[in-house]
Coordinates of C-alpha atoms in Angstrom, one line a residue:
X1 CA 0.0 0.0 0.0
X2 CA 1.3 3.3 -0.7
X3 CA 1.7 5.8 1.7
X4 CA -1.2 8.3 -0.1
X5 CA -3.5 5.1 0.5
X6 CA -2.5 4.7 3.9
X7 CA -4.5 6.8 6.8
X8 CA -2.9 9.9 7.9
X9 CA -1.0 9.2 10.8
X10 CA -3.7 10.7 13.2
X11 CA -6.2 8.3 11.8
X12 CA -4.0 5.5 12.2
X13 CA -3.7 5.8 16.0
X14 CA -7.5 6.5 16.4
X15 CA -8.4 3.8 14.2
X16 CA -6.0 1.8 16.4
X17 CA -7.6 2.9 19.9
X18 CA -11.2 2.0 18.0
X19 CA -10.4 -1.8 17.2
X20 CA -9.3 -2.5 21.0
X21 CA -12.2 -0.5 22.1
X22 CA -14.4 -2.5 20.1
X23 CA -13.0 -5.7 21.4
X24 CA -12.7 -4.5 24.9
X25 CA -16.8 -4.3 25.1
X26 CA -16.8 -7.7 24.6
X27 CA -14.5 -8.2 27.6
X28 CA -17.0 -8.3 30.5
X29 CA -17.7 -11.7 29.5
X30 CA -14.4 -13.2 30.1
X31 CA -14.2 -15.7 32.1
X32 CA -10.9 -15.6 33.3
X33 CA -8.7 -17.8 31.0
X34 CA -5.4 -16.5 29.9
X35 CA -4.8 -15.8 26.6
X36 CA -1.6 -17.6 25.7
X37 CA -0.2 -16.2 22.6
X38 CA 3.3 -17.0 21.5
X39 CA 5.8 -16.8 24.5
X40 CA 2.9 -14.6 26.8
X41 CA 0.2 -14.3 28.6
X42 CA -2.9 -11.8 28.0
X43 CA -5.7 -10.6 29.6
X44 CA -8.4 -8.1 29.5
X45 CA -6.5 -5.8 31.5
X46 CA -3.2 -6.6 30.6
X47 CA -4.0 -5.7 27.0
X48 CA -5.7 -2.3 28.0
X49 CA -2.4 -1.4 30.4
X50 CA -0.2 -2.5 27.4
X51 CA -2.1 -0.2 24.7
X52 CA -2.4 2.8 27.0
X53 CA 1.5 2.2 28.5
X54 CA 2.5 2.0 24.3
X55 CA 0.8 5.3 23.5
X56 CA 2.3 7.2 26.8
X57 CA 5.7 5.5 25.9
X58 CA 5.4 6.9 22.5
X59 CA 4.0 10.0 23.2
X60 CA 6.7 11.2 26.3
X61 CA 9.1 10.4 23.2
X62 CA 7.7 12.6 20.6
X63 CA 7.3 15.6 23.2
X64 CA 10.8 15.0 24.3
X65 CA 12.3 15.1 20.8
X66 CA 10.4 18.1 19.6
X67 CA 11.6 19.7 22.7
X68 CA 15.0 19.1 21.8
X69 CA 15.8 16.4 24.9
X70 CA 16.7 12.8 25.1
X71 CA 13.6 10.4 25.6
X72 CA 13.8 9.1 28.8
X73 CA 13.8 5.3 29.0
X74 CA 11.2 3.6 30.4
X75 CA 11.3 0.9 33.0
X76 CA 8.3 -0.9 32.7
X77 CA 8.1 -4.1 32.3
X78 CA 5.8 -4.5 29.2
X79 CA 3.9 -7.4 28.4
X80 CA 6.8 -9.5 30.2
X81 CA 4.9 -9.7 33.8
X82 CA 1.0 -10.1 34.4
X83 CA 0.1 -8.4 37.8
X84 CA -2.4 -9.2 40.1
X85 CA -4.2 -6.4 38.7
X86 CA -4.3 -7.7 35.1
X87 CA -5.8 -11.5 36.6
X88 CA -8.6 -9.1 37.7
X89 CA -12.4 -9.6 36.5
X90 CA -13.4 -6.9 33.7
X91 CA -16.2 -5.3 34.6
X92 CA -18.5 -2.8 32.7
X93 CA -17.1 0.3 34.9
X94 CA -13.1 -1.4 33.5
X95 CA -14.6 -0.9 29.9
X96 CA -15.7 2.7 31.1
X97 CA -12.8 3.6 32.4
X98 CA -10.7 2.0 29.9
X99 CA -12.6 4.1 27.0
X100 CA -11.9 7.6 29.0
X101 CA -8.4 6.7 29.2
X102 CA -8.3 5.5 25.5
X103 CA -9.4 7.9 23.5
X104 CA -8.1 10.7 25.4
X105 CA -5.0 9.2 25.2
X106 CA -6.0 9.1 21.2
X107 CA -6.7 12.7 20.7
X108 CA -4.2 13.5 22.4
X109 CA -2.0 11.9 19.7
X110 CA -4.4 12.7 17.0
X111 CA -4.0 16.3 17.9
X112 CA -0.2 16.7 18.0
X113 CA 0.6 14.8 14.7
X114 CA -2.2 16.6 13.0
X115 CA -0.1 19.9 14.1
X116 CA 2.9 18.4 12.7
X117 CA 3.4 19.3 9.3
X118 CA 4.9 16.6 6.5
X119 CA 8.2 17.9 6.9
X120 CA 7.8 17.5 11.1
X121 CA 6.3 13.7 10.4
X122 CA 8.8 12.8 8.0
X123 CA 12.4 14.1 9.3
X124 CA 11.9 14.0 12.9
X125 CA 14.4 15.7 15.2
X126 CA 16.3 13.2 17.5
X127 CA 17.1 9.7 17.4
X128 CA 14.8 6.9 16.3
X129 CA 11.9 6.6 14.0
X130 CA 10.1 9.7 12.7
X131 CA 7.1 10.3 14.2
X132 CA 5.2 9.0 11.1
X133 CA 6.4 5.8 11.7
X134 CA 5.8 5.8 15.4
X135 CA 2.4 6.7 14.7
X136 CA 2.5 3.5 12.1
X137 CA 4.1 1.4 14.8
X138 CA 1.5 2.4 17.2
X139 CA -0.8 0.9 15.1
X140 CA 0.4 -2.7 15.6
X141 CA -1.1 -2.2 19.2
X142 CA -3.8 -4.4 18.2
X143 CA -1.6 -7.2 18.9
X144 CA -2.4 -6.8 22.7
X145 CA -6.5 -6.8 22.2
X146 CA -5.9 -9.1 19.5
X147 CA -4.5 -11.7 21.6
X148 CA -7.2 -11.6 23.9
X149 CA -9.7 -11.4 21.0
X150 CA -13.2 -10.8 20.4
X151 CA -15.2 -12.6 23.8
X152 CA -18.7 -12.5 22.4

């Protein structure tokens, strides 16, 4: 696919936030059994901590670099652990909470590539991807909803 066929980098992320929201509603119904996909372990809440912890990740990175500072590394420990937290029932208020968290998270994104201009998106200051491809990257968040798939 081309890169004029391809949604703007804004809609990529939103578009993103909108498939795991649209699996997530179906996560009330789980009924607690891991997702095992290849070397980890998924939940509902696991996926929702790894989506939203990618998009801060991301995003302290983009505002760093256009601020003309070094990124500072994170420390989490990703998709590598499941807390007690994540082995937690999903509830209707989790899927509330998780879409306020979401798509702010998403507009917040949306809003500071759409002030970017091509030049900005495409020859990013700093080290690492441009922020066209981070926004592309972001995209393959799905992986963490994915895993835990659709619960109908």
């Amino acid at each position: 696919m081309t890169e004029t066929a391809r949604p703007a980098p804004a809609d990529a992320v939103t578009a993103m936030v909108d498939h795991v929201l649209t699996l997530a509603a179906t996560w009330p119904n789980w009924d607690g059994t891991l997702a095992r996909v290849d070397d980890r372990v998924y939940t509902p809440h696991k996926a929702i901590r790894r989506v939203a912890d990618h998009l801060i990740d991301h995003l302290a990175e983009l505002e760093a670099r256009l601020a003309g500072e070094q990124p500072r590394p994170d420390h989490w420990h990703a998709s590598g652990i499941t807390t007690e937290a994540d082995l937690a029932p999903f509830t209707p208020q989790d899927l509330d909470e998780a879409r306020s968290r979401l798509t702010r998270l998403a507009r917040i994104w949306a809003n500071r590539l759409d002030a970017l201009s091509d030049d900005q998106l495409d020859d990013s200051p700093g080290d690492g991807w441009t922020f066209r491809e981070i926004a592309r990257h972001l995209e393959g968040s799905t992986y963490y909803a994915d895993a835990v798939g659709d619960l109908s």
